[in-house]
Amino acid sequence: MVAKLTNLTLSKLSTWGWGLDMSKETLWKFLDDNGTFVAKDPHKVRRLCFPLANEKGLLSSITPTLHGDIKLNQDCFLTPPVTTEDLRDSRYNRNFWVYIKGIGAWSAASGEVDESLVEAGMLWHKTIRLNKKIGLKAEFTNFIPVNNDAVEIMSVELTNVSKKELHVTPTAAIPIYGRSADRLRDHRYCSALLNRIKTNTNGVVVTPTMVFNELGHKINATSYFVLGCEGSGTSPLGSFSTVLEFSGEQGNLDKPEAVIKNISPKRKSIVSRQGKEAIGALRFRSLTLKPGKSKKYIILMGITQEKPPETIFRKFNSRKKIDTALSANKEFWNKKSNSIYLTTGNKDFDRWFKWVALQPTLRKIFGNSFLPDFDYGRGGRGWRDLWQDCLTLLMTNPSEARGMLINNFAGVRTDGSNATIIGKKQGEFMPDRNDIPRVWMDHGMWPFITLDLYINQTGDRGILYKKAPYFESRKNGTVLDHILRQHKRPFTKFGKHGNFRLEGADWNDGLDMAAEKGESVAFTAAYAGNLYNLAEFPLPKGERVRVRGKADRLIKHIRKKEWVKTKAGYSFFNGYYDNKGRRVEGDHKNGVRMTLTGQVFPIMSGVATDKQVKQIWRSAKKYLRDKRSGGFRLNTDFGEIYPDLGRAFGFAYGEKENGAFFSHMNIMFAYALYKRGFVKEGFEVLNSIYKMCMHQESSKIYPGLPEYFNSDGRGMYHYLTGSASWFVLTMLTQVFGIRGEMGNLVIDPKLVKEQFKKSKDISVNTYFAGRKITVNYLNPKKLDHGKYRIGRVTINGNEIKDMPVKLELFLKLTSKSSNIINVSLY
């Protein structure tokens, strides 16, 4: 009889039970307050993927079958680059083969199993796989240490779960691609000829002679390696170092002849192979596993330029060293995730939020290109991403954010346009992507939103007068001057209807075919809101009058000219004009056309009146809200391709920018509603996103927030999305009402009764003015927003007298680094 898988793994799962308390609709469950989760049979779900990384810059993706890739950047991939479609179908993975005498070969990583389990936490991943027929259980733990080494560690444990002895021969097999992703379809064979492959006592090291690039070849200084040992530190028996040597002429990586025929590697301490596709296939000594007994192995997969691979290997060549490194990894990332956390009584939400709060850090590390879901897959972040990813940092560490903000303004040109791609180094900018000059007309408004938040959080108006260079210019100017130039530029690009021209596109990249006559009413409203707030800044008297006048004229124009009414009696804003100068939204022969973007920014900016906000909400519920999921679509179905507006309408409806449930715009919709005092409506939008994430039968993703959900409810482009920063911002500054106003802490909760359903007391832990604060809201009667007001307030046990409706606290009154604020609601 084969023992149950969970009885052989983690004691913490014993109360859960394999197959118990898990409905068919449930893919995973949380295990603890750190966000650790366990997934049952995740190998049966396509596209599942998990990120691994460290701040040195090694970037990995990993699946339940150990597929994915490992890289430093676009030009340094250890393993072959993958897309989402490769995750199930590719033969390239972190494989671990076992040849069992009398039975044959089994891939412990991706071969047939009866049951499998993934347990994962903050940037560590464990896969457990059980083959009852053979009687083996394989457990793989993968992580990237938090030191400065660019190496992924994989520990492997084989356990005999049968009642008879098994004679096994293990072989780790990790393909070593060792070059740029560009070479996958461009000179792959020629670039392989550059490979210099060496085996040593612990594995395989590949150091190409040159970096192949027809724009200019360079001498290579990067080594790629796969090294390993037994858990005791004993070296492998030998290694196969080329794909051909390992797979054989008639085999492949799914059926490698070296394993199938149990061929031994050549017994030489150092063997060179020149100009071949490489693999780190490490053959370990055969052994007899008795029932219930286990054997452990360690595999290191890395990239190095400065240190010899053997030096890195010696840091991690024993179980004790691995356990120490894994503990440090968990401690580091748990601390990161605990910079902001919630205690609401809904443990699933609190634990899920920890993953959302980590996502801005992941995008800072990965950019937008280095997980299998990606669009522009050459590295870097976009201009919009740069500013939005700062939002979470401003909440936790504004002093660090100050220098980053000043450096970011170096991407602005003197004409108010900007670089579109941001490199990995701070202050590194590139003019465009793939040598395609293009202007996104919304780019100029995002820096002010981030800067305005920073100034309110800190009270630091002095940043406005700090000097920053201009992109592609020798000139310098103040931060304020950069902002003014960004907001003057759109006035040179007016359309005939009185709105700023769409140019290359706006936030919606898919509206990219209306550069000549297209207009974005949505972002004209956004700029108007910025100008209105900018007029409150310390500008010269004449400049302030001009800025405020421009804001007032735009607001008046949009309210009057762009408000549309349908024949059915619904009203909302028109958001766009197409490349023939035609209004996009409103009644149409194919049905009412409406965009969510066209409503969000008039609400957020204050352009929409309260009466208009109410009507927009009614229309959005009618035309954009999906009855099944509760989510709000990016647009209605236009029913045709629309070459006079953009590529988006060539996409299938419900995918990407054509009517998907886009997390980013949904969360900004919620933020705008909360900001304008429409609290219940804002909660409904935020809650719909959370519910879609947690509807695991449809979302099919691990904990966290995807870029969007398609019409099937599936989460797409997981982890690397600017929506995570906006979700954190909305929860902190609007829902929990913890925000700054010119450096003063404001507590203005917008909590609804549903959030007190499981507990009368809920709390948020965050930072303000460099100090840790815990704000506890006590609502004994579980009153709804609008029914309660702030009552008794204490800071560190000291009561504050004479409370106003909106509470302003001056934390400079206390010198403590950690402060507990209790707020009674009655």
PDB file of C-alpha atoms in Angstrom, residues 239-462:
ATOM      1  CA  SER A 239      28.149  14.606 -16.619  1.00  0.00           C
ATOM      2  CA  PHE A 240      26.749  14.678 -20.136  1.00  0.00           C
ATOM      3  CA  SER A 241      27.549  18.127 -21.479  1.00  0.00           C
ATOM      4  CA  THR A 242      25.905  18.326 -24.913  1.00  0.00           C
ATOM      5  CA  VAL A 243      22.290  17.754 -25.921  1.00  0.00           C
ATOM      6  CA  LEU A 244      23.372  15.272 -28.583  1.00  0.00           C
ATOM      7  CA  GLU A 245      25.481  13.285 -26.137  1.00  0.00           C
ATOM      8  CA  PHE A 246      22.592  13.114 -23.674  1.00  0.00           C
ATOM      9  CA  SER A 247      19.654  12.604 -26.058  1.00  0.00           C
ATOM     10  CA  GLY A 248      21.371  10.515 -28.697  1.00  0.00           C
ATOM     11  CA  GLU A 249      20.653  10.499 -32.414  1.00  0.00           C
ATOM     12  CA  GLN A 250      17.283   8.794 -32.053  1.00  0.00           C
ATOM     13  CA  GLY A 251      16.202  10.336 -28.769  1.00  0.00           C
ATOM     14  CA  ASN A 252      15.184  13.759 -27.517  1.00  0.00           C
ATOM     15  CA  LEU A 253      14.883  15.529 -24.181  1.00  0.00           C
ATOM     16  CA  ASP A 254      11.639  13.642 -23.481  1.00  0.00           C
ATOM     17  CA  LYS A 255      13.297  10.310 -24.249  1.00  0.00           C
ATOM     18  CA  PRO A 256      17.029  10.778 -23.737  1.00  0.00           C
ATOM     19  CA  GLU A 257      19.013   7.713 -24.723  1.00  0.00           C
ATOM     20  CA  ALA A 258      21.496   8.290 -21.892  1.00  0.00           C
ATOM     21  CA  VAL A 259      18.650   7.647 -19.416  1.00  0.00           C
ATOM     22  CA  ILE A 260      16.474   5.226 -21.355  1.00  0.00           C
ATOM     23  CA  LYS A 261      19.496   2.965 -22.028  1.00  0.00           C
ATOM     24  CA  ASN A 262      21.123   3.828 -18.691  1.00  0.00           C
ATOM     25  CA  ILE A 263      24.381   4.842 -20.408  1.00  0.00           C
ATOM     26  CA  SER A 264      27.207   6.044 -18.142  1.00  0.00           C
ATOM     27  CA  PRO A 265      28.953   9.352 -18.860  1.00  0.00           C
ATOM     28  CA  LYS A 266      32.586   9.353 -19.906  1.00  0.00           C
ATOM     29  CA  ARG A 267      34.830   9.076 -16.882  1.00  0.00           C
ATOM     30  CA  LYS A 268      37.129  12.066 -17.230  1.00  0.00           C
ATOM     31  CA  SER A 269      37.569  14.823 -14.677  1.00  0.00           C
ATOM     32  CA  ILE A 270      37.671  17.612 -17.285  1.00  0.00           C
ATOM     33  CA  VAL A 271      36.217  17.213 -20.766  1.00  0.00           C
ATOM     34  CA  SER A 272      35.812  19.988 -23.362  1.00  0.00           C
ATOM     35  CA  ARG A 273      33.099  20.070 -25.989  1.00  0.00           C
ATOM     36  CA  GLN A 274      33.327  22.792 -28.618  1.00  0.00           C
ATOM     37  CA  GLY A 275      30.520  24.481 -30.548  1.00  0.00           C
ATOM     38  CA  LYS A 276      27.556  22.318 -29.487  1.00  0.00           C
ATOM     39  CA  GLU A 277      24.172  22.909 -27.860  1.00  0.00           C
ATOM     40  CA  ALA A 278      24.903  22.367 -24.174  1.00  0.00           C
ATOM     41  CA  ILE A 279      23.180  20.672 -21.287  1.00  0.00           C
ATOM     42  CA  GLY A 280      24.025  20.150 -17.667  1.00  0.00           C
ATOM     43  CA  ALA A 281      23.058  16.482 -17.321  1.00  0.00           C
ATOM     44  CA  LEU A 282      24.566  15.299 -14.040  1.00  0.00           C
ATOM     45  CA  ARG A 283      24.622  11.541 -13.426  1.00  0.00           C
ATOM     46  CA  PHE A 284      24.555  10.567  -9.773  1.00  0.00           C
ATOM     47  CA  ARG A 285      25.593   7.239  -8.313  1.00  0.00           C
ATOM     48  CA  SER A 286      23.152   4.362  -8.418  1.00  0.00           C
ATOM     49  CA  LEU A 287      21.696   3.371  -5.078  1.00  0.00           C
ATOM     50  CA  THR A 288      19.210   1.057  -3.463  1.00  0.00           C
ATOM     51  CA  LEU A 289      16.350   2.882  -1.749  1.00  0.00           C
ATOM     52  CA  LYS A 290      14.677   0.868   0.958  1.00  0.00           C
ATOM     53  CA  PRO A 291      10.957   1.389   1.765  1.00  0.00           C
ATOM     54  CA  GLY A 292      10.387   4.723   3.511  1.00  0.00           C
ATOM     55  CA  LYS A 293      13.953   5.916   2.898  1.00  0.00           C
ATOM     56  CA  SER A 294      14.980   9.092   1.064  1.00  0.00           C
ATOM     57  CA  LYS A 295      17.953  10.473  -0.846  1.00  0.00           C
ATOM     58  CA  LYS A 296      18.693  14.176  -1.307  1.00  0.00           C
ATOM     59  CA  TYR A 297      20.438  16.097  -4.085  1.00  0.00           C
ATOM     60  CA  ILE A 298      21.426  19.711  -4.707  1.00  0.00           C
ATOM     61  CA  ILE A 299      21.433  21.393  -8.138  1.00  0.00           C
ATOM     62  CA  LEU A 300      22.746  24.926  -8.773  1.00  0.00           C
ATOM     63  CA  MET A 301      21.851  26.750 -11.982  1.00  0.00           C
ATOM     64  CA  GLY A 302      23.503  30.113 -12.464  1.00  0.00           C
ATOM     65  CA  ILE A 303      25.115  32.887 -14.450  1.00  0.00           C
ATOM     66  CA  THR A 304      28.324  34.614 -13.456  1.00  0.00           C
ATOM     67  CA  GLN A 305      30.745  37.203 -14.744  1.00  0.00           C
ATOM     68  CA  GLU A 306      32.900  38.071 -11.743  1.00  0.00           C
ATOM     69  CA  LYS A 307      33.079  34.889  -9.666  1.00  0.00           C
ATOM     70  CA  PRO A 308      34.165  31.414 -10.786  1.00  0.00           C
ATOM     71  CA  PRO A 309      31.154  29.062 -10.745  1.00  0.00           C
ATOM     72  CA  GLU A 310      32.975  26.787  -8.316  1.00  0.00           C
ATOM     73  CA  THR A 311      33.216  29.635  -5.780  1.00  0.00           C
ATOM     74  CA  ILE A 312      29.446  30.090  -5.870  1.00  0.00           C
ATOM     75  CA  PHE A 313      28.911  26.343  -5.669  1.00  0.00           C
ATOM     76  CA  ARG A 314      30.930  26.019  -2.474  1.00  0.00           C
ATOM     77  CA  LYS A 315      28.522  28.423  -0.719  1.00  0.00           C
ATOM     78  CA  PHE A 316      25.617  26.012  -1.214  1.00  0.00           C
ATOM     79  CA  ASN A 317      27.042  22.494  -1.475  1.00  0.00           C
ATOM     80  CA  SER A 318      25.390  20.929   1.579  1.00  0.00           C
ATOM     81  CA  ARG A 319      21.917  20.528   3.034  1.00  0.00           C
ATOM     82  CA  LYS A 320      22.833  22.731   5.981  1.00  0.00           C
ATOM     83  CA  LYS A 321      23.951  25.561   3.708  1.00  0.00           C
ATOM     84  CA  ILE A 322      20.803  25.223   1.593  1.00  0.00           C
ATOM     85  CA  ASP A 323      18.535  25.277   4.647  1.00  0.00           C
ATOM     86  CA  THR A 324      20.272  28.396   5.947  1.00  0.00           C
ATOM     87  CA  ALA A 325      19.920  30.134   2.568  1.00  0.00           C
ATOM     88  CA  LEU A 326      16.243  29.177   2.281  1.00  0.00           C
ATOM     89  CA  SER A 327      15.510  30.500   5.767  1.00  0.00           C
ATOM     90  CA  ALA A 328      17.212  33.790   4.875  1.00  0.00           C
ATOM     91  CA  ASN A 329      15.180  33.931   1.674  1.00  0.00           C
ATOM     92  CA  LYS A 330      11.887  33.471   3.524  1.00  0.00           C
ATOM     93  CA  GLU A 331      12.813  36.020   6.172  1.00  0.00           C
ATOM     94  CA  PHE A 332      13.825  38.629   3.582  1.00  0.00           C
ATOM     95  CA  TRP A 333      10.736  38.398   1.401  1.00  0.00           C
ATOM     96  CA  ASN A 334       8.326  38.034   4.326  1.00  0.00           C
ATOM     97  CA  LYS A 335       9.761  41.256   5.739  1.00  0.00           C
ATOM     98  CA  LYS A 336       9.223  42.947   2.373  1.00  0.00           C
ATOM     99  CA  SER A 337       5.624  41.786   2.229  1.00  0.00           C
ATOM    100  CA  ASN A 338       4.995  42.904   5.813  1.00  0.00           C
ATOM    101  CA  SER A 339       5.775  46.566   5.092  1.00  0.00           C
ATOM    102  CA  ILE A 340       2.038  46.895   4.446  1.00  0.00           C
ATOM    103  CA  TYR A 341      -0.469  44.389   5.752  1.00  0.00           C
ATOM    104  CA  LEU A 342      -4.088  44.200   6.798  1.00  0.00           C
ATOM    105  CA  THR A 343      -6.029  42.417   9.517  1.00  0.00           C
ATOM    106  CA  THR A 344      -9.686  42.447   8.534  1.00  0.00           C
ATOM    107  CA  GLY A 345     -11.080  39.200   9.902  1.00  0.00           C
ATOM    108  CA  ASN A 346     -11.140  37.862   6.349  1.00  0.00           C
ATOM    109  CA  LYS A 347      -7.912  35.888   6.443  1.00  0.00           C
ATOM    110  CA  ASP A 348      -8.048  34.936   2.766  1.00  0.00           C
ATOM    111  CA  PHE A 349      -8.266  38.587   1.746  1.00  0.00           C
ATOM    112  CA  ASP A 350      -5.473  39.640   4.115  1.00  0.00           C
ATOM    113  CA  ARG A 351      -3.162  36.908   2.839  1.00  0.00           C
ATOM    114  CA  TRP A 352      -4.062  37.580  -0.799  1.00  0.00           C
ATOM    115  CA  PHE A 353      -3.331  41.282  -0.267  1.00  0.00           C
ATOM    116  CA  LYS A 354       0.220  40.395   0.801  1.00  0.00           C
ATOM    117  CA  TRP A 355       0.869  39.012  -2.668  1.00  0.00           C
ATOM    118  CA  VAL A 356      -0.657  42.096  -4.284  1.00  0.00           C
ATOM    119  CA  ALA A 357       1.537  44.344  -2.122  1.00  0.00           C
ATOM    120  CA  LEU A 358       4.622  42.399  -3.267  1.00  0.00           C
ATOM    121  CA  GLN A 359       3.804  42.764  -6.960  1.00  0.00           C
ATOM    122  CA  PRO A 360       5.202  46.312  -7.417  1.00  0.00           C
ATOM    123  CA  THR A 361       8.557  44.994  -6.180  1.00  0.00           C
ATOM    124  CA  LEU A 362       8.341  42.109  -8.632  1.00  0.00           C
ATOM    125  CA  ARG A 363       7.728  44.472 -11.530  1.00  0.00           C
ATOM    126  CA  LYS A 364      10.624  46.644 -10.457  1.00  0.00           C
ATOM    127  CA  ILE A 365      12.824  43.531 -10.630  1.00  0.00           C
ATOM    128  CA  PHE A 366      11.318  41.796 -13.667  1.00  0.00           C
ATOM    129  CA  GLY A 367      10.180  44.779 -15.713  1.00  0.00           C
ATOM    130  CA  ASN A 368       7.412  43.815 -18.121  1.00  0.00           C
ATOM    131  CA  SER A 369       9.294  41.229 -20.114  1.00  0.00           C
ATOM    132  CA  PHE A 370      10.710  38.416 -18.060  1.00  0.00           C
ATOM    133  CA  LEU A 371       7.831  36.193 -17.081  1.00  0.00           C
ATOM    134  CA  PRO A 372       6.253  33.941 -19.728  1.00  0.00           C
ATOM    135  CA  ASP A 373       3.265  36.306 -20.105  1.00  0.00           C
ATOM    136  CA  PHE A 374       4.632  39.396 -21.813  1.00  0.00           C
ATOM    137  CA  ASP A 375       4.037  41.791 -24.710  1.00  0.00           C
ATOM    138  CA  TYR A 376       7.252  43.652 -25.405  1.00  0.00           C
ATOM    139  CA  GLY A 377       9.715  40.954 -24.485  1.00  0.00           C
ATOM    140  CA  ARG A 378      13.028  42.770 -24.676  1.00  0.00           C
ATOM    141  CA  GLY A 379      13.317  44.057 -21.135  1.00  0.00           C
ATOM    142  CA  GLY A 380      12.686  47.306 -19.337  1.00  0.00           C
ATOM    143  CA  ARG A 381       9.553  49.011 -18.132  1.00  0.00           C
ATOM    144  CA  GLY A 382       7.436  51.622 -19.820  1.00  0.00           C
ATOM    145  CA  TRP A 383       7.224  55.295 -18.842  1.00  0.00           C
ATOM    146  CA  ARG A 384       3.814  54.864 -17.263  1.00  0.00           C
ATOM    147  CA  ASP A 385       5.060  51.882 -15.264  1.00  0.00           C
ATOM    148  CA  LEU A 386       7.969  53.859 -13.845  1.00  0.00           C
ATOM    149  CA  TRP A 387       5.706  56.366 -12.115  1.00  0.00           C
ATOM    150  CA  GLN A 388       2.989  54.001 -11.016  1.00  0.00           C
ATOM    151  CA  ASP A 389       5.417  51.546  -9.469  1.00  0.00           C
ATOM    152  CA  CYS A 390       6.591  54.406  -7.246  1.00  0.00           C
ATOM    153  CA  LEU A 391       3.153  54.695  -5.645  1.00  0.00           C
ATOM    154  CA  THR A 392       3.661  51.819  -3.213  1.00  0.00           C
ATOM    155  CA  LEU A 393       7.195  52.962  -2.357  1.00  0.00           C
ATOM    156  CA  LEU A 394       5.795  56.399  -1.488  1.00  0.00           C
ATOM    157  CA  MET A 395       3.500  54.725   1.024  1.00  0.00           C
ATOM    158  CA  THR A 396       6.331  52.945   2.824  1.00  0.00           C
ATOM    159  CA  ASN A 397       9.591  54.792   2.230  1.00  0.00           C
ATOM    160  CA  PRO A 398       9.137  58.328   0.826  1.00  0.00           C
ATOM    161  CA  SER A 399      12.706  59.352   1.694  1.00  0.00           C
ATOM    162  CA  GLU A 400      14.053  56.673  -0.668  1.00  0.00           C
ATOM    163  CA  ALA A 401      11.476  57.659  -3.268  1.00  0.00           C
ATOM    164  CA  ARG A 402      12.627  61.308  -3.304  1.00  0.00           C
ATOM    165  CA  GLY A 403      15.885  60.686  -5.140  1.00  0.00           C
ATOM    166  CA  MET A 404      14.186  58.226  -7.452  1.00  0.00           C
ATOM    167  CA  LEU A 405      11.534  60.779  -8.409  1.00  0.00           C
ATOM    168  CA  ILE A 406      14.114  63.450  -9.221  1.00  0.00           C
ATOM    169  CA  ASN A 407      16.075  60.978 -11.347  1.00  0.00           C
ATOM    170  CA  ASN A 408      12.903  59.894 -13.135  1.00  0.00           C
ATOM    171  CA  PHE A 409      12.299  63.422 -14.419  1.00  0.00           C
ATOM    172  CA  ALA A 410      15.501  63.051 -16.439  1.00  0.00           C
ATOM    173  CA  GLY A 411      13.376  61.130 -18.921  1.00  0.00           C
ATOM    174  CA  VAL A 412      11.442  64.274 -19.911  1.00  0.00           C
ATOM    175  CA  ARG A 413      12.465  66.155 -23.055  1.00  0.00           C
ATOM    176  CA  THR A 414      12.516  69.943 -23.310  1.00  0.00           C
ATOM    177  CA  ASP A 415       9.387  69.831 -25.515  1.00  0.00           C
ATOM    178  CA  GLY A 416       7.477  67.979 -22.788  1.00  0.00           C
ATOM    179  CA  SER A 417       7.577  64.553 -24.431  1.00  0.00           C
ATOM    180  CA  ASN A 418       9.559  61.726 -22.856  1.00  0.00           C
ATOM    181  CA  ALA A 419      11.533  58.519 -23.213  1.00  0.00           C
ATOM    182  CA  THR A 420       9.265  55.501 -23.496  1.00  0.00           C
ATOM    183  CA  ILE A 421      11.441  52.673 -22.181  1.00  0.00           C
ATOM    184  CA  ILE A 422      13.256  52.583 -18.840  1.00  0.00           C
ATOM    185  CA  GLY A 423      16.375  50.477 -18.302  1.00  0.00           C
ATOM    186  CA  LYS A 424      17.302  48.510 -15.189  1.00  0.00           C
ATOM    187  CA  LYS A 425      19.622  51.177 -13.833  1.00  0.00           C
ATOM    188  CA  GLN A 426      18.153  54.218 -12.120  1.00  0.00           C
ATOM    189  CA  GLY A 427      18.061  57.139 -14.558  1.00  0.00           C
ATOM    190  CA  GLU A 428      18.565  54.892 -17.615  1.00  0.00           C
ATOM    191  CA  PHE A 429      16.160  55.829 -20.421  1.00  0.00           C
ATOM    192  CA  MET A 430      15.644  54.829 -24.046  1.00  0.00           C
ATOM    193  CA  PRO A 431      13.707  56.795 -26.657  1.00  0.00           C
ATOM    194  CA  ASP A 432      11.446  54.052 -27.951  1.00  0.00           C
ATOM    195  CA  ARG A 433      10.810  50.361 -28.274  1.00  0.00           C
ATOM    196  CA  ASN A 434      12.084  48.365 -31.257  1.00  0.00           C
ATOM    197  CA  ASP A 435      13.207  51.596 -32.976  1.00  0.00           C
ATOM    198  CA  ILE A 436       9.580  52.700 -33.460  1.00  0.00           C
ATOM    199  CA  PRO A 437       9.231  56.422 -32.620  1.00  0.00           C
ATOM    200  CA  ARG A 438       5.885  56.911 -30.907  1.00  0.00           C
ATOM    201  CA  VAL A 439       4.197  59.318 -28.505  1.00  0.00           C
ATOM    202  CA  TRP A 440       1.630  58.208 -25.954  1.00  0.00           C
ATOM    203  CA  MET A 441      -0.375  61.346 -25.276  1.00  0.00           C
ATOM    204  CA  ASP A 442      -1.152  60.376 -21.655  1.00  0.00           C
ATOM    205  CA  HIS A 443       2.505  60.079 -20.596  1.00  0.00           C
ATOM    206  CA  GLY A 444       2.825  63.670 -19.425  1.00  0.00           C
ATOM    207  CA  MET A 445       0.121  63.401 -16.760  1.00  0.00           C
ATOM    208  CA  TRP A 446       1.395  60.449 -14.702  1.00  0.00           C
ATOM    209  CA  PRO A 447       4.516  62.064 -13.179  1.00  0.00           C
ATOM    210  CA  PHE A 448       2.429  64.823 -11.601  1.00  0.00           C
ATOM    211  CA  ILE A 449       0.053  62.328  -9.982  1.00  0.00           C
ATOM    212  CA  THR A 450       3.009  60.580  -8.345  1.00  0.00           C
ATOM    213  CA  LEU A 451       4.751  63.826  -7.391  1.00  0.00           C
ATOM    214  CA  ASP A 452       1.552  65.250  -5.908  1.00  0.00           C
ATOM    215  CA  LEU A 453       1.155  62.148  -3.756  1.00  0.00           C
ATOM    216  CA  TYR A 454       4.777  62.428  -2.597  1.00  0.00           C
ATOM    217  CA  ILE A 455       4.397  66.084  -1.612  1.00  0.00           C
ATOM    218  CA  ASN A 456       1.207  65.392   0.326  1.00  0.00           C
ATOM    219  CA  GLN A 457       2.739  62.386   2.075  1.00  0.00           C
ATOM    220  CA  THR A 458       5.838  64.329   3.115  1.00  0.00           C
ATOM    221  CA  GLY A 459       5.046  68.054   2.929  1.00  0.00           C
ATOM    222  CA  ASP A 460       8.266  68.375   0.910  1.00  0.00           C
ATOM    223  CA  ARG A 461       7.569  71.157  -1.583  1.00  0.00           C
ATOM    224  CA  GLY A 462      11.286  71.733  -1.824  1.00  0.00           C
TER     225      GLY A 462
END
